[in-house]
Structure formats: C-alpha cells, structure tokens
Amino acid sequence: MAHSADVFFVDGVRTPFGRAGEKGMFWNTRADDLVVKAMTGLLERNPSLPTDRIDDVAIAATTQTGDQGLTLGRTAALLAGLPKSVPGFSIDRMCAGAMTSVSMMAASIGFGAYDVAIAGGVEHMGRHPMGSGVDPNPRFLAEHLVSEDALVMGATAERIHDRFPQLTKERSDRFALGSQQKVAAAYAAGKIQQDLVPVAIRSESGWGLATRDEAPRPETTMEGLAGLKTPFRPHGRVTAGNASGLNDGATAALLASGDAVKELGLQKKMRLVSFAFVGVEPEIMGIGPVPSTEKALRKAGLSITDIGLFELNEAFAVQVLSFLDHFGIDDDDPRVNPWGGAIAIGHPLASSGVRLMNQLARHFEERPAVRYGLTAMCIGLGQGGTVIWENPHHKKFGKA
C-alpha cells in the first residue's frame, strides 16, 4: 500500500545561462546537449547514487520541436548514460516547466510510487523563440476568449502597471538595478558559481568553456534604465532593462524520499512542504504567483509571515513588485532574491524553476535560523506556481 513520504530536494545544478541569438554563447550548442550536461554534472556531484535507482526523468521545454522535442526526459536520460531501464518524459508548462517537473516527480515520490527522480528543464530560445511553430486556435480571438496581447508577455506586464498605478516605472527600474547589483555581488563572493556546470562551446574563434552567465550587466545605472525604449507600447513602462531577456540554458535537480536519502547516503538540502498552481486572466498573467502562493500557504497551514526567504522569478520587475505589494513586503526586503534574479541572470523559460530552488537551498545552508522559504513564478497564458520548502538545518526541522 502506498503511503505519504517525505520528499527532499537532494541537489540541483544548472548550465550557465547564455544570451539567445547568433551572438549568444550557446548559438552552436544543441538544446538536448545543454540538459544532458546539467544531468551528468548532477550525477557526478552525487556519486553515491546508483543510477539504476533513478525511477524517472522529467525534463521540461516550452517549444517541443527539433532538438527540444522527442520526449526529452527519455532521450536526455539515454544521452546522459543512464541505464536503459530508466524511463523519462517531457513536460510543458511554459515558464514553470522545471517547477512542474519537480512538483510532479515530488508528488510521485510522496505517493510512494518512486524513490528517486531527476527533474529539470531546458530552453534554447535562440534556436526556438517563444511561440515559434505554434498555431493558436482562432477561437481565442474570434470568441474574445483572450485579448490579442495575452500571448505577448510584455503587454501583459504593461497591464499590471495599468491596474496598479503605484507600481511605477521608476520602482521597476530600481528593482531591476538592485537585481543587477545583487547578482554582481553574489558572483564576486563566489555564491553563484558553486551550482554551475561548465559547458564546452564552439564559436568562430574555436572552442571555449562557458563558466558564467552571459546576460548580467553590472554597469547598469538608473539613468541608463530610464532611457530605454518601451517596445510593447508607446510611453510604456516595460523595457529590456526591467524584464528578463531571451536566454538559453538548462537545469537539473535530484529528488528523493526520506527513506532513499537514508539508504543511499544522499543530502537533504530542502524538504518539500507544499506546492500549488493556479490560473488567472491570461491578459495579466504576472499576478499568478499571488493566488498560487495563497493556495500553497493554505495547504501547508502557514502564513506569509512564516516565510523567511523568497526566490521569485523576475520575468518582469513589475510582476515581482505586484507580489510584494500584495503581501506587504518592501521592494528591497533582504529576504527576497538575496543574490538577484532573472532580470540579470536570464530566464530560459522551462529551466528557471530549478534555478530558484538551487539558490534557495544555498540560502538555507547559510541561514539555519530560517525555517521556511518559497520559490514562485508567473506562467504564460495566465497561471502562477509556488513551492514551499523547509530548511533541514533549522533547529525545529522534523518537529510539528
């Protein structure tokens, strides 16, 4: 009889995130090779795990064509050298792909069907721009199910500014500047590098090694941000400076039950407490993490004041600010994205969820006084996702 088991985030890694496009460092790298690199890096870091004990591999991608198609979880498992007995599949929940990979594998472990699983995501937005090759049903517009710009993420972010006038462009720019500064400081302190898997890259000048994110702009200033174009509407507020860019990258995480952690000598970086996904109006999808967080907190029997650390995906600064305002959290609260976020690092859609988890796990190690943290993100077509985690280093860990 299956029973409810504790689920642990054992470890997580990622490739450096590149800029999408011909000038980006991964332009000549296949998407599946990026995720295979993340998976082999993850396995090398956890040598005590017999690979035949992995019950499943879930890998997310938003645009599942070409080198991001062909049931990525299975093909990546084979390419990463896992035994042929290990199955795999692919997932698409747009930006929350890797977050969904983790939550679905965790649910399978919690149910008792699996002991150990790999979950991750990849997005090569240079090879597969968002929306390429898709054919939205004409009923969406003909029957006014969504507005025309519901599929344009920047336009949905402008609508959050419209709805909440207190979320000014200046606040968005200031938050974006903070993200750049925090990422630069985290790199300088050696915080980000510890979970990066280097990737061999090929360019016109020959072979090289990608060892750090390509997108951060530490030289960013408020004056520079103020002068950027607003591509989504005239006199708008969303710019390339206060939003995440287009990026290539992959992530992979190892999840295991409490029993498997003991038996196989694995680490306990975080314990899953609860997760929730919700839908909101597609036109203002950025508010999705508000109801998903409320639902995840309700499921966990916690309140927002119990959360000591937040890793929020910075798809757009305004989207994070709408979350902070709702919950009464200051724009520069030190609990929020202590090492910066996607505005500086980048957001290769389906891979980002595990990046948030990697960083939260590292914060937990450094801050044993914090018991609970959460990872949350907005999701295209009007959704939000939130996962709440418990810190195993906290003195009350494991107690009711």
Short mmCIF file of C-alpha atoms in Angstrom, two decimals:
data_model
loop_
_atom_site.label_atom_id
_atom_site.label_comp_id
_atom_site.label_asym_id
_atom_site.label_seq_id
_atom_site.Cartn_x
_atom_site.Cartn_y
_atom_site.Cartn_z
CA MET A 1 0.00 0.00 0.00
CA ALA A 2 1.46 3.38 -0.99
CA HIS A 3 1.94 5.90 1.82
CA SER A 4 2.78 9.57 2.05
CA ALA A 5 6.56 10.01 2.25
CA ASP A 6 8.81 13.00 2.94
CA VAL A 7 10.30 14.39 -0.28
CA PHE A 8 13.72 16.05 -0.33
CA PHE A 9 15.48 18.30 -2.80
CA VAL A 10 18.83 16.50 -2.73
CA ASP A 11 20.78 18.65 -5.17
CA GLY A 12 20.39 20.92 -8.17
CA VAL A 13 22.69 22.30 -10.85
CA ARG A 14 22.43 24.38 -13.99
CA THR A 15 24.41 25.37 -17.01
CA PRO A 16 25.44 28.99 -17.21
CA PHE A 17 22.62 30.91 -18.94
CA GLY A 18 23.51 32.37 -22.32
CA ARG A 19 22.03 35.19 -24.37
CA ALA A 20 19.74 33.87 -27.09
CA GLY A 21 20.63 34.53 -30.71
CA GLU A 22 23.59 34.35 -33.06
CA LYS A 23 25.86 36.32 -30.72
CA GLY A 24 24.99 34.16 -27.71
CA MET A 25 27.49 31.63 -26.39
CA PHE A 26 25.20 28.62 -26.98
CA TRP A 27 24.20 29.51 -30.55
CA ASN A 28 26.07 26.43 -31.83
CA THR A 29 25.07 24.16 -28.92
CA ARG A 30 22.11 21.79 -29.11
CA ALA A 31 19.32 22.19 -26.55
CA ASP A 32 19.37 18.50 -25.61
CA ASP A 33 23.15 18.67 -25.09
CA LEU A 34 22.63 21.50 -22.58
CA VAL A 35 20.26 19.45 -20.45
CA VAL A 36 22.43 16.33 -20.75
CA LYS A 37 25.37 18.40 -19.49
CA ALA A 38 23.31 19.53 -16.48
CA MET A 39 22.27 15.92 -15.76
CA THR A 40 25.79 14.48 -15.98
CA GLY A 41 27.04 17.31 -13.74
CA LEU A 42 24.32 16.47 -11.22
CA LEU A 43 25.23 12.75 -11.24
CA GLU A 44 28.96 13.49 -10.87
CA ARG A 45 28.17 15.53 -7.75
CA ASN A 46 26.22 12.63 -6.23
CA PRO A 47 28.45 9.58 -6.76
CA SER A 48 26.78 7.55 -4.00
CA LEU A 49 23.59 7.29 -6.10
CA PRO A 50 23.39 4.06 -8.15
CA THR A 51 21.97 5.31 -11.45
CA ASP A 52 19.71 2.26 -11.81
CA ARG A 53 17.83 3.51 -8.74
CA ILE A 54 16.51 6.57 -10.63
CA ASP A 55 12.79 5.88 -11.15
CA ASP A 56 12.03 8.55 -13.75
CA VAL A 57 13.40 11.62 -15.54
CA ALA A 58 11.08 14.59 -16.22
CA ILE A 59 12.55 17.32 -18.43
CA ALA A 60 10.56 20.40 -19.43
CA ALA A 61 10.74 22.52 -22.56
CA THR A 62 8.24 25.09 -23.79
CA THR A 63 8.85 24.75 -27.52
CA GLN A 64 8.99 20.99 -28.02
CA THR A 65 10.37 20.81 -31.54
CA GLY A 66 13.71 19.99 -33.15
CA ASP A 67 16.45 19.41 -30.58
CA GLN A 68 13.93 20.21 -27.80
CA GLY A 69 11.47 17.57 -28.99
CA LEU A 70 11.42 13.77 -28.99
CA THR A 71 10.36 13.13 -25.37
CA LEU A 72 13.32 14.96 -23.85
CA GLY A 73 13.32 13.15 -20.50
CA ARG A 74 13.87 9.80 -22.19
CA THR A 75 16.34 10.98 -24.83
CA ALA A 76 18.32 13.01 -22.28
CA ALA A 77 18.45 10.01 -19.93
CA LEU A 78 19.91 7.85 -22.71
CA LEU A 79 22.36 10.56 -23.81
CA ALA A 80 23.45 11.14 -20.20
CA GLY A 81 24.42 7.47 -19.91
CA LEU A 82 21.66 6.38 -17.54
CA PRO A 83 20.75 2.69 -17.73
CA LYS A 84 18.22 1.91 -20.45
CA SER A 85 15.88 0.72 -17.68
CA VAL A 86 15.38 4.36 -16.54
CA PRO A 87 12.31 5.92 -18.22
CA GLY A 88 11.68 9.59 -18.94
CA PHE A 89 9.17 12.06 -20.34
CA SER A 90 8.77 15.73 -21.21
CA ILE A 91 6.64 18.48 -19.71
CA ASP A 92 5.40 21.86 -20.90
CA ARG A 93 4.06 24.48 -18.53
CA MET A 94 5.83 27.36 -20.22
CA CYS A 95 7.95 29.32 -17.69
CA ALA A 96 7.12 26.86 -14.90
CA GLY A 97 8.30 23.79 -16.80
CA ALA A 98 11.09 22.80 -14.41
CA MET A 99 8.96 23.79 -11.41
CA THR A 100 6.27 21.40 -12.70
CA SER A 101 8.86 18.67 -13.38
CA VAL A 102 9.91 18.96 -9.73
CA SER A 103 6.39 19.06 -8.30
CA MET A 104 5.16 16.11 -10.38
CA MET A 105 8.18 13.95 -9.55
CA ALA A 106 7.91 15.00 -5.89
CA ALA A 107 4.24 14.01 -5.87
CA SER A 108 5.14 10.60 -7.28
CA ILE A 109 7.74 10.17 -4.52
CA GLY A 110 5.32 11.42 -1.87
CA PHE A 111 2.73 8.89 -3.05
CA GLY A 112 5.29 6.10 -2.67
CA ALA A 113 5.49 5.17 -6.35
CA TYR A 114 9.06 6.47 -6.78
CA ASP A 115 12.12 6.66 -4.51
CA VAL A 116 14.47 8.83 -6.60
CA ALA A 117 13.87 11.04 -9.65
CA ILE A 118 15.56 13.66 -11.80
CA ALA A 119 13.59 16.78 -12.75
CA GLY A 120 14.71 19.74 -14.82
CA GLY A 121 14.17 21.86 -17.88
CA VAL A 122 15.82 23.43 -20.88
CA GLU A 123 15.07 26.31 -23.19
CA HIS A 124 17.16 27.27 -26.19
CA MET A 125 15.39 30.49 -27.07
CA GLY A 126 17.93 31.19 -29.78
CA ARG A 127 17.01 28.03 -31.69
CA HIS A 128 13.39 28.02 -30.56
CA PRO A 129 11.97 31.52 -29.98
CA MET A 130 8.87 31.60 -27.79
CA GLY A 131 5.80 30.81 -29.87
CA SER A 132 7.72 29.54 -32.89
CA GLY A 133 5.89 26.81 -34.77
CA VAL A 134 2.68 27.10 -32.75
CA ASP A 135 -0.77 27.69 -34.21
CA PRO A 136 -3.11 29.25 -31.62
CA ASN A 137 -6.75 28.31 -32.18
CA PRO A 138 -8.57 31.14 -33.99
CA ARG A 139 -11.44 30.86 -31.47
CA PHE A 140 -9.24 32.57 -28.86
CA LEU A 141 -9.59 35.88 -30.69
CA ALA A 142 -12.80 35.27 -32.67
CA GLU A 143 -14.76 34.50 -29.50
CA HIS A 144 -12.85 37.02 -27.36
CA LEU A 145 -11.62 34.29 -25.01
CA VAL A 146 -8.43 36.27 -24.56
CA SER A 147 -7.30 39.65 -25.83
CA GLU A 148 -4.86 39.81 -28.70
CA ASP A 149 -1.93 40.75 -26.48
CA ALA A 150 -2.49 37.95 -23.94
CA LEU A 151 0.18 35.99 -25.84
CA VAL A 152 2.63 38.90 -25.68
CA MET A 153 4.20 38.63 -22.22
CA GLY A 154 5.49 42.22 -22.23
CA ALA A 155 1.99 43.51 -22.98
CA THR A 156 0.61 41.54 -20.02
CA ALA A 157 3.25 43.18 -17.82
CA GLU A 158 2.20 46.65 -19.04
CA ARG A 159 -1.33 45.76 -17.89
CA ILE A 160 -0.08 45.14 -14.34
CA HIS A 161 1.29 48.70 -14.37
CA ASP A 162 -2.16 49.86 -15.58
CA ARG A 163 -4.01 48.00 -12.86
CA PHE A 164 -1.73 49.13 -10.01
CA PRO A 165 -0.71 52.77 -10.63
CA GLN A 166 1.52 52.70 -7.54
CA LEU A 167 3.78 50.26 -9.45
CA THR A 168 5.65 52.97 -11.30
CA LYS A 169 8.33 52.59 -13.94
CA GLU A 170 10.81 54.11 -11.52
CA ARG A 171 10.08 51.37 -8.96
CA SER A 172 10.51 48.73 -11.65
CA ASP A 173 13.81 50.25 -12.77
CA ARG A 174 15.06 50.50 -9.18
CA PHE A 175 14.18 46.85 -8.55
CA ALA A 176 15.96 45.87 -11.80
CA LEU A 177 19.07 47.82 -10.79
CA GLY A 178 19.04 46.01 -7.43
CA SER A 179 18.86 42.66 -9.22
CA GLN A 180 21.94 43.51 -11.31
CA GLN A 181 23.86 44.70 -8.24
CA LYS A 182 22.93 41.64 -6.15
CA VAL A 183 23.97 39.21 -8.91
CA ALA A 184 27.31 41.02 -9.33
CA ALA A 185 27.91 40.84 -5.56
CA ALA A 186 26.94 37.14 -5.44
CA TYR A 187 29.36 36.35 -8.28
CA ALA A 188 32.11 38.35 -6.57
CA ALA A 189 31.52 36.34 -3.38
CA GLY A 190 31.61 33.00 -5.25
CA LYS A 191 27.97 32.19 -4.46
CA ILE A 192 26.58 31.51 -7.94
CA GLN A 193 29.48 29.50 -9.36
CA GLN A 194 29.06 26.57 -6.97
CA ASP A 195 25.99 25.20 -8.79
CA LEU A 196 27.11 25.93 -12.37
CA VAL A 197 28.19 23.10 -14.67
CA PRO A 198 30.70 24.36 -17.27
CA VAL A 199 29.75 23.72 -20.91
CA ALA A 200 32.14 23.42 -23.88
CA ILE A 201 31.10 25.90 -26.57
CA ARG A 202 32.09 26.42 -30.19
CA SER A 203 32.36 29.77 -31.95
CA GLU A 204 34.13 31.22 -34.99
CA SER A 205 37.26 31.66 -32.88
CA GLY A 206 37.29 27.97 -31.87
CA TRP A 207 36.34 26.03 -28.76
CA GLY A 208 35.81 27.63 -25.37
CA LEU A 209 34.18 26.98 -22.00
CA ALA A 210 31.03 28.66 -20.70
CA THR A 211 31.57 29.07 -16.95
CA ARG A 212 29.30 32.01 -16.03
CA ASP A 213 26.07 33.66 -17.07
CA GLU A 214 26.30 35.85 -20.13
CA ALA A 215 23.43 38.29 -19.52
CA PRO A 216 24.29 40.27 -16.33
CA ARG A 217 25.05 43.96 -16.83
CA PRO A 218 26.75 45.10 -13.61
CA GLU A 219 27.38 48.54 -15.14
CA THR A 220 23.60 49.26 -15.17
CA THR A 221 22.51 52.68 -13.82
CA MET A 222 19.12 54.28 -13.13
CA GLU A 223 19.90 56.88 -15.83
CA GLY A 224 20.60 54.15 -18.37
CA LEU A 225 17.41 52.29 -17.46
CA ALA A 226 15.34 55.48 -17.70
CA GLY A 227 16.36 55.99 -21.33
CA LEU A 228 15.47 52.54 -22.67
CA LYS A 229 12.78 52.01 -25.32
CA THR A 230 9.35 50.66 -24.32
CA PRO A 231 8.78 48.04 -27.05
CA PHE A 232 5.31 46.93 -26.02
CA ARG A 233 3.52 50.29 -26.27
CA PRO A 234 4.37 53.97 -26.78
CA HIS A 235 5.28 55.66 -23.47
CA GLY A 236 5.10 52.28 -21.75
CA ARG A 237 6.91 51.19 -18.62
CA VAL A 238 8.28 47.75 -19.50
CA THR A 239 11.77 47.79 -21.05
CA ALA A 240 14.58 45.35 -21.78
CA GLY A 241 16.20 46.69 -18.61
CA ASN A 242 13.39 45.85 -16.17
CA ALA A 243 12.47 42.47 -17.66
CA SER A 244 14.31 39.20 -18.13
CA GLY A 245 15.93 38.73 -21.52
CA LEU A 246 15.79 35.90 -24.05
CA ASN A 247 18.13 33.16 -22.94
CA ASP A 248 19.46 29.63 -23.46
CA GLY A 249 20.13 27.28 -20.55
CA ALA A 250 19.26 24.09 -18.70
CA THR A 251 18.75 22.88 -15.13
CA ALA A 252 18.55 19.50 -13.38
CA ALA A 253 17.60 18.51 -9.84
CA LEU A 254 17.72 15.30 -7.85
CA LEU A 255 14.73 14.45 -5.64
CA ALA A 256 14.40 11.54 -3.22
CA SER A 257 12.22 10.17 -0.45
CA GLY A 258 13.37 10.33 3.16
CA ASP A 259 13.96 6.57 3.13
CA ALA A 260 16.03 6.72 -0.06
CA VAL A 261 18.08 9.62 1.33
CA LYS A 262 18.97 7.48 4.37
CA GLU A 263 19.60 4.29 2.43
CA LEU A 264 21.76 5.88 -0.30
CA GLY A 265 23.58 8.44 1.83
CA LEU A 266 22.18 11.44 -0.04
CA GLN A 267 21.99 15.06 1.18
CA LYS A 268 18.90 16.81 2.46
CA LYS A 269 19.05 20.33 1.08
CA MET A 270 15.33 21.11 1.39
CA ARG A 271 12.12 19.31 2.32
CA LEU A 272 9.04 19.88 0.18
CA VAL A 273 6.20 21.31 2.29
CA SER A 274 3.54 22.10 -0.33
CA PHE A 275 3.03 23.32 -3.88
CA ALA A 276 0.21 24.93 -5.85
CA PHE A 277 -0.57 26.03 -9.38
CA VAL A 278 -3.48 28.32 -10.24
CA GLY A 279 -4.97 30.07 -13.26
CA VAL A 280 -5.63 33.81 -13.62
CA GLU A 281 -6.72 36.04 -16.51
CA PRO A 282 -4.20 35.48 -19.34
CA GLU A 283 -4.12 39.23 -20.01
CA ILE A 284 -2.43 39.89 -16.69
CA MET A 285 -0.66 36.61 -16.12
CA GLY A 286 2.01 38.25 -13.93
CA ILE A 287 -0.26 38.27 -10.88
CA GLY A 288 -0.43 34.44 -10.94
CA PRO A 289 2.05 33.89 -8.07
CA VAL A 290 -0.24 35.77 -5.65
CA PRO A 291 -3.10 33.22 -5.64
CA SER A 292 -0.74 30.26 -6.10
CA THR A 293 1.19 31.39 -3.01
CA GLU A 294 -2.01 31.86 -1.02
CA LYS A 295 -3.09 28.34 -2.01
CA ALA A 296 0.30 26.77 -1.20
CA LEU A 297 0.35 28.53 2.19
CA ARG A 298 -3.18 27.29 2.92
CA LYS A 299 -2.20 23.72 2.01
CA ALA A 300 0.83 23.97 4.31
CA GLY A 301 -1.07 25.55 7.20
CA LEU A 302 1.35 28.50 7.11
CA SER A 303 1.00 32.25 6.66
CA ILE A 304 3.18 34.64 4.66
CA THR A 305 4.89 35.74 7.90
CA ASP A 306 6.28 32.18 8.30
CA ILE A 307 8.29 32.55 5.07
CA GLY A 308 11.85 33.69 5.77
CA LEU A 309 13.22 33.63 2.20
CA PHE A 310 11.70 34.23 -1.22
CA GLU A 311 13.12 33.19 -4.59
CA LEU A 312 10.79 34.88 -7.08
CA ASN A 313 11.30 34.62 -10.81
CA GLU A 314 11.89 38.08 -12.21
CA ALA A 315 10.14 37.70 -15.54
CA PHE A 316 9.34 41.41 -15.17
CA ALA A 317 10.15 43.70 -12.27
CA VAL A 318 6.53 44.84 -12.11
CA GLN A 319 5.39 41.25 -11.71
CA VAL A 320 7.58 40.76 -8.61
CA LEU A 321 6.52 44.16 -7.24
CA SER A 322 2.83 43.27 -7.57
CA PHE A 323 3.53 40.16 -5.45
CA LEU A 324 5.47 42.15 -2.83
CA ASP A 325 2.79 44.86 -2.60
CA HIS A 326 0.04 42.28 -2.19
CA PHE A 327 1.81 40.64 0.74
CA GLY A 328 3.04 43.89 2.31
CA ILE A 329 6.74 43.27 1.64
CA ASP A 330 9.16 46.15 0.89
CA ASP A 331 10.71 46.40 -2.59
CA ASP A 332 14.19 45.94 -1.12
CA ASP A 333 13.36 43.39 1.60
CA PRO A 334 16.55 41.35 2.15
CA ARG A 335 14.54 38.11 2.25
CA VAL A 336 13.67 38.50 -1.44
CA ASN A 337 16.10 37.23 -4.11
CA PRO A 338 19.21 37.85 -1.97
CA TRP A 339 21.50 37.05 -4.93
CA GLY A 340 19.45 38.84 -7.56
CA GLY A 341 17.36 37.13 -10.18
CA ALA A 342 16.27 36.64 -13.76
CA ILE A 343 16.45 40.31 -14.76
CA ALA A 344 20.24 39.96 -14.51
CA ILE A 345 20.80 36.19 -14.80
CA GLY A 346 18.26 35.44 -17.53
CA HIS A 347 15.15 33.30 -17.85
CA PRO A 348 15.43 30.35 -20.25
CA LEU A 349 11.72 29.63 -19.79
CA ALA A 350 11.25 25.98 -18.85
CA SER A 351 14.53 25.73 -16.94
CA SER A 352 14.15 28.60 -14.45
CA GLY A 353 12.18 26.84 -11.68
CA VAL A 354 15.15 24.73 -10.62
CA ARG A 355 17.47 27.77 -10.63
CA LEU A 356 15.22 29.32 -7.97
CA MET A 357 15.41 26.10 -5.94
CA ASN A 358 19.21 25.86 -6.23
CA GLN A 359 19.56 29.37 -4.82
CA LEU A 360 17.02 28.82 -2.03
CA ALA A 361 18.85 25.62 -0.99
CA ARG A 362 22.12 27.59 -0.76
CA HIS A 363 20.45 30.33 1.32
CA PHE A 364 19.10 27.65 3.68
CA GLU A 365 22.65 26.34 4.27
CA GLU A 366 23.85 29.83 5.17
CA ARG A 367 20.80 30.73 7.27
CA PRO A 368 19.84 27.93 9.66
CA ALA A 369 17.60 30.39 11.54
CA VAL A 370 15.18 30.46 8.57
CA ARG A 371 12.73 27.57 8.66
CA TYR A 372 10.60 28.09 5.52
CA GLY A 373 11.24 29.54 2.08
CA LEU A 374 9.35 29.63 -1.17
CA THR A 375 10.00 29.61 -4.89
CA ALA A 376 7.34 31.19 -7.12
CA MET A 377 6.82 32.34 -10.68
CA CYS A 378 4.26 33.68 -13.13
CA ILE A 379 3.41 31.49 -16.12
CA GLY A 380 2.27 32.37 -19.63
CA LEU A 381 -1.42 32.12 -20.54
CA GLY A 382 -2.40 33.22 -17.07
CA GLN A 383 -1.02 30.89 -14.40
CA GLY A 384 1.08 31.03 -11.25
CA GLY A 385 3.14 28.40 -9.43
CA THR A 386 4.53 28.27 -5.89
CA VAL A 387 6.54 25.66 -4.00
CA ILE A 388 7.16 25.97 -0.24
CA TRP A 389 10.26 24.34 1.26
CA GLU A 390 11.54 23.64 4.78
CA ASN A 391 15.15 24.16 5.82
CA PRO A 392 16.67 20.90 7.19
CA HIS A 393 19.33 22.96 9.04
CA HIS A 394 16.66 24.65 11.21
CA LYS A 395 16.57 23.57 14.86
CA LYS A 396 12.87 22.68 14.65
CA PHE A 397 13.27 20.64 11.44
CA GLY A 398 11.25 17.45 11.59
CA LYS A 399 9.17 18.65 14.54
CA ALA A 400 5.49 19.53 14.31
#
